[in-house]
PDB file of C-alpha atoms in Angstrom:
ATOM      1  CA  MET J   1      52.048   6.090 -20.724  1.00 64.00           C
ATOM      2  CA  LYS J   2      48.093   6.728 -20.207  1.00 72.00           C
ATOM      3  CA  HIS J   3      46.358   3.867 -21.933  1.00 74.00           C
ATOM      4  CA  THR J   4      49.192   1.409 -22.643  1.00 85.00           C
ATOM      5  CA  VAL J   5      50.920  -1.374 -20.811  1.00 90.00           C
ATOM      6  CA  SER J   6      53.804  -3.575 -21.926  1.00 92.00           C
ATOM      7  CA  LEU J   7      53.856  -6.708 -24.217  1.00 91.00           C
ATOM      8  CA  LYS J   8      55.862  -9.232 -22.371  1.00 91.00           C
ATOM      9  CA  PHE J   9      54.933 -12.967 -23.625  1.00 93.00           C
ATOM     10  CA  ASN J  10      56.551 -14.408 -26.463  1.00 94.00           C
ATOM     11  CA  HIS J  11      53.501 -16.068 -27.689  1.00 94.00           C
ATOM     12  CA  VAL J  12      51.687 -12.658 -28.037  1.00 92.00           C
ATOM     13  CA  PHE J  13      54.706 -11.453 -29.876  1.00 94.00           C
ATOM     14  CA  GLN J  14      54.623 -14.381 -32.279  1.00 95.00           C
ATOM     15  CA  ARG J  15      50.810 -14.171 -32.839  1.00 94.00           C
ATOM     16  CA  LEU J  16      51.026 -10.510 -33.556  1.00 94.00           C
ATOM     17  CA  TYR J  17      53.849 -11.458 -36.195  1.00 95.00           C
ATOM     18  CA  ARG J  18      51.503 -14.021 -37.810  1.00 96.00           C
ATOM     19  CA  LYS J  19      48.178 -12.481 -37.626  1.00 95.00           C
ATOM     20  CA  GLY J  20      48.872  -8.713 -37.230  1.00 94.00           C
ATOM     21  CA  ALA J  21      49.186  -6.048 -39.972  1.00 96.00           C
ATOM     22  CA  SER J  22      52.651  -4.691 -40.667  1.00 96.00           C
ATOM     23  CA  ALA J  23      54.369  -1.817 -42.360  1.00 97.00           C
ATOM     24  CA  VAL J  24      58.055  -1.270 -42.685  1.00 97.00           C
ATOM     25  CA  SER J  25      60.535   1.896 -43.366  1.00 96.00           C
ATOM     26  CA  PRO J  26      64.177   2.023 -43.377  1.00 96.00           C
ATOM     27  CA  ASN J  27      64.266   2.522 -39.574  1.00 96.00           C
ATOM     28  CA  LEU J  28      61.392   0.612 -38.202  1.00 96.00           C
ATOM     29  CA  ALA J  29      58.945  -2.049 -38.780  1.00 97.00           C
ATOM     30  CA  VAL J  30      55.550  -1.932 -36.887  1.00 97.00           C
ATOM     31  CA  TYR J  31      52.973  -4.567 -36.223  1.00 97.00           C
ATOM     32  CA  VAL J  32      49.592  -3.939 -35.055  1.00 97.00           C
ATOM     33  CA  ARG J  33      46.362  -5.892 -34.247  1.00 95.00           C
ATOM     34  CA  ARG J  34      43.331  -5.187 -32.220  1.00 95.00           C
ATOM     35  CA  ASN J  35      43.198  -6.730 -28.652  1.00 91.00           C
ATOM     36  CA  GLY J  36      39.705  -6.161 -27.806  1.00 88.00           C
ATOM     37  CA  GLY J  37      40.426  -4.275 -24.735  1.00 88.00           C
ATOM     38  CA  LYS J  38      40.290  -0.452 -23.716  1.00 90.00           C
ATOM     39  CA  THR J  39      44.161  -0.164 -23.421  1.00 92.00           C
ATOM     40  CA  SER J  40      46.806  -0.652 -25.818  1.00 94.00           C
ATOM     41  CA  ARG J  41      49.767  -2.970 -25.346  1.00 95.00           C
ATOM     42  CA  LEU J  42      53.395  -1.758 -26.636  1.00 96.00           C
ATOM     43  CA  GLY J  43      56.191  -4.113 -27.354  1.00 96.00           C
ATOM     44  CA  LEU J  44      59.712  -3.231 -28.438  1.00 96.00           C
ATOM     45  CA  THR J  45      62.124  -5.366 -30.085  1.00 95.00           C
ATOM     46  CA  VAL J  46      65.683  -4.453 -30.726  1.00 96.00           C
ATOM     47  CA  GLY J  47      67.965  -7.080 -32.002  1.00 94.00           C
ATOM     48  CA  THR J  48      71.814  -7.777 -31.532  1.00 95.00           C
ATOM     49  CA  LYS J  49      72.704  -6.620 -34.972  1.00 95.00           C
ATOM     50  CA  LEU J  50      72.223  -2.851 -33.909  1.00 94.00           C
ATOM     51  CA  GLY J  51      75.209  -2.993 -31.599  1.00 94.00           C
ATOM     52  CA  LYS J  52      76.160  -3.741 -28.122  1.00 96.00           C
ATOM     53  CA  ALA J  53      73.741  -3.354 -25.219  1.00 97.00           C
ATOM     54  CA  VAL J  54      74.588   0.477 -24.616  1.00 97.00           C
ATOM     55  CA  VAL J  55      73.391   1.009 -28.265  1.00 96.00           C
ATOM     56  CA  ARG J  56      70.341  -1.237 -27.998  1.00 97.00           C
ATOM     57  CA  ASN J  57      69.133   0.213 -24.752  1.00 97.00           C
ATOM     58  CA  ARG J  58      69.553   3.831 -26.015  1.00 97.00           C
ATOM     59  CA  THR J  59      67.660   2.746 -29.060  1.00 97.00           C
ATOM     60  CA  ARG J  60      64.844   1.194 -26.965  1.00 96.00           C
ATOM     61  CA  ARG J  61      64.469   4.075 -24.774  1.00 96.00           C
ATOM     62  CA  ARG J  62      64.124   6.466 -27.863  1.00 97.00           C
ATOM     63  CA  LEU J  63      61.460   4.276 -29.303  1.00 97.00           C
ATOM     64  CA  ARG J  64      59.665   4.135 -26.004  1.00 96.00           C
ATOM     65  CA  GLU J  65      59.960   8.080 -26.136  1.00 96.00           C
ATOM     66  CA  VAL J  66      58.645   8.452 -29.672  1.00 96.00           C
ATOM     67  CA  TYR J  67      55.463   6.168 -28.510  1.00 96.00           C
ATOM     68  CA  ARG J  68      54.904   7.954 -25.325  1.00 95.00           C
ATOM     69  CA  THR J  69      54.917  11.491 -26.811  1.00 95.00           C
ATOM     70  CA  ASN J  70      52.561  10.463 -29.724  1.00 94.00           C
ATOM     71  CA  GLU J  71      50.352   8.095 -27.625  1.00 93.00           C
ATOM     72  CA  ASP J  72      47.301  10.726 -27.454  1.00 93.00           C
ATOM     73  CA  LYS J  73      47.486  10.605 -31.327  1.00 94.00           C
ATOM     74  CA  LEU J  74      46.846   6.859 -31.459  1.00 94.00           C
ATOM     75  CA  LEU J  75      43.577   4.695 -31.192  1.00 93.00           C
ATOM     76  CA  PRO J  76      43.601   2.769 -27.947  1.00 92.00           C
ATOM     77  CA  GLY J  77      42.795  -1.075 -27.875  1.00 92.00           C
ATOM     78  CA  TYR J  78      45.755  -2.252 -30.217  1.00 94.00           C
ATOM     79  CA  ASP J  79      48.632  -4.308 -29.712  1.00 95.00           C
ATOM     80  CA  VAL J  80      51.660  -2.702 -31.244  1.00 96.00           C
ATOM     81  CA  VAL J  81      55.079  -4.054 -31.750  1.00 96.00           C
ATOM     82  CA  VAL J  82      57.876  -1.694 -32.853  1.00 97.00           C
ATOM     83  CA  VAL J  83      60.941  -3.630 -34.353  1.00 97.00           C
ATOM     84  CA  ALA J  84      64.061  -1.341 -34.699  1.00 97.00           C
ATOM     85  CA  ARG J  85      65.905  -1.860 -37.762  1.00 96.00           C
ATOM     86  CA  VAL J  86      69.762  -1.531 -38.000  1.00 95.00           C
ATOM     87  CA  ARG J  87      69.455   2.114 -39.217  1.00 96.00           C
ATOM     88  CA  ALA J  88      67.456   3.007 -36.202  1.00 96.00           C
ATOM     89  CA  ALA J  89      70.547   3.090 -33.983  1.00 95.00           C
ATOM     90  CA  HIS J  90      72.103   6.053 -35.847  1.00 95.00           C
ATOM     91  CA  SER J  91      69.042   7.805 -36.883  1.00 96.00           C
ATOM     92  CA  PRO J  92      68.085  11.330 -35.411  1.00 97.00           C
ATOM     93  CA  TYR J  93      65.097  11.149 -33.165  1.00 97.00           C
ATOM     94  CA  LYS J  94      63.017  13.446 -35.409  1.00 97.00           C
ATOM     95  CA  ALA J  95      63.451  10.550 -38.288  1.00 97.00           C
ATOM     96  CA  LEU J  96      62.278   7.991 -35.838  1.00 97.00           C
ATOM     97  CA  GLU J  97      59.204   9.903 -34.774  1.00 97.00           C
ATOM     98  CA  ARG J  98      58.396  10.763 -38.555  1.00 97.00           C
ATOM     99  CA  ASP J  99      58.740   7.143 -39.501  1.00 97.00           C
ATOM    100  CA  PHE J 100      56.472   5.728 -36.507  1.00 97.00           C
ATOM    101  CA  LEU J 101      53.787   8.279 -37.299  1.00 96.00           C
ATOM    102  CA  ARG J 102      53.955   7.537 -41.025  1.00 96.00           C
ATOM    103  CA  LEU J 103      53.725   3.761 -40.366  1.00 97.00           C
ATOM    104  CA  ALA J 104      50.789   4.332 -37.685  1.00 96.00           C
ATOM    105  CA  ASP J 105      48.810   6.223 -40.163  1.00 95.00           C
ATOM    106  CA  ARG J 106      49.519   3.568 -42.967  1.00 96.00           C
ATOM    107  CA  LEU J 107      48.208   0.716 -40.529  1.00 95.00           C
ATOM    108  CA  GLY J 108      45.230   3.050 -39.509  1.00 94.00           C
ATOM    109  CA  ILE J 109      45.685   3.508 -35.832  1.00 94.00           C
ATOM    110  CA  LEU J 110      46.098   7.282 -35.881  1.00 93.00           C
ATOM    111  CA  SER J 111      43.183   9.041 -34.453  1.00 84.00           C
ATOM    112  CA  GLY J 112      42.389  11.317 -37.353  1.00 68.00           C
ATOM    113  CA  GLU J 113      45.315  13.644 -36.755  1.00 51.00           C
ATOM    114  CA  THR J 114      47.941  13.927 -39.534  1.00 46.00           C
ATOM    115  CA  PRO J 115      51.619  13.341 -38.979  1.00 45.00           C
ATOM    116  CA  GLU J 116      53.636  16.690 -39.068  1.00 46.00           C
TER     117      GLU J 116
END
């Protein structure tokens, strides 16, 4: 990931949930907030409702790949948290990508390109 680092601290996640903008779809919920820097920070949340560890890790890898392949379409300088909902575990990759781009567009972090 070119201009993204990981979000790791709980207090940063909590601040983003409280003060950030959010948008939801059946597969994902996305929270964003400007961070004042030149790099973006990505956090992924996958709850135990999705299934056992294998399913959760696969979902996390798929969401990280969705973000990585579309990172150049996003504006830098944002904290982004992607929360996987229960349907995300069994959704096709293209549906996750479509939902992520739609939500990013709705939140205003796409850099002028329209989703496919």
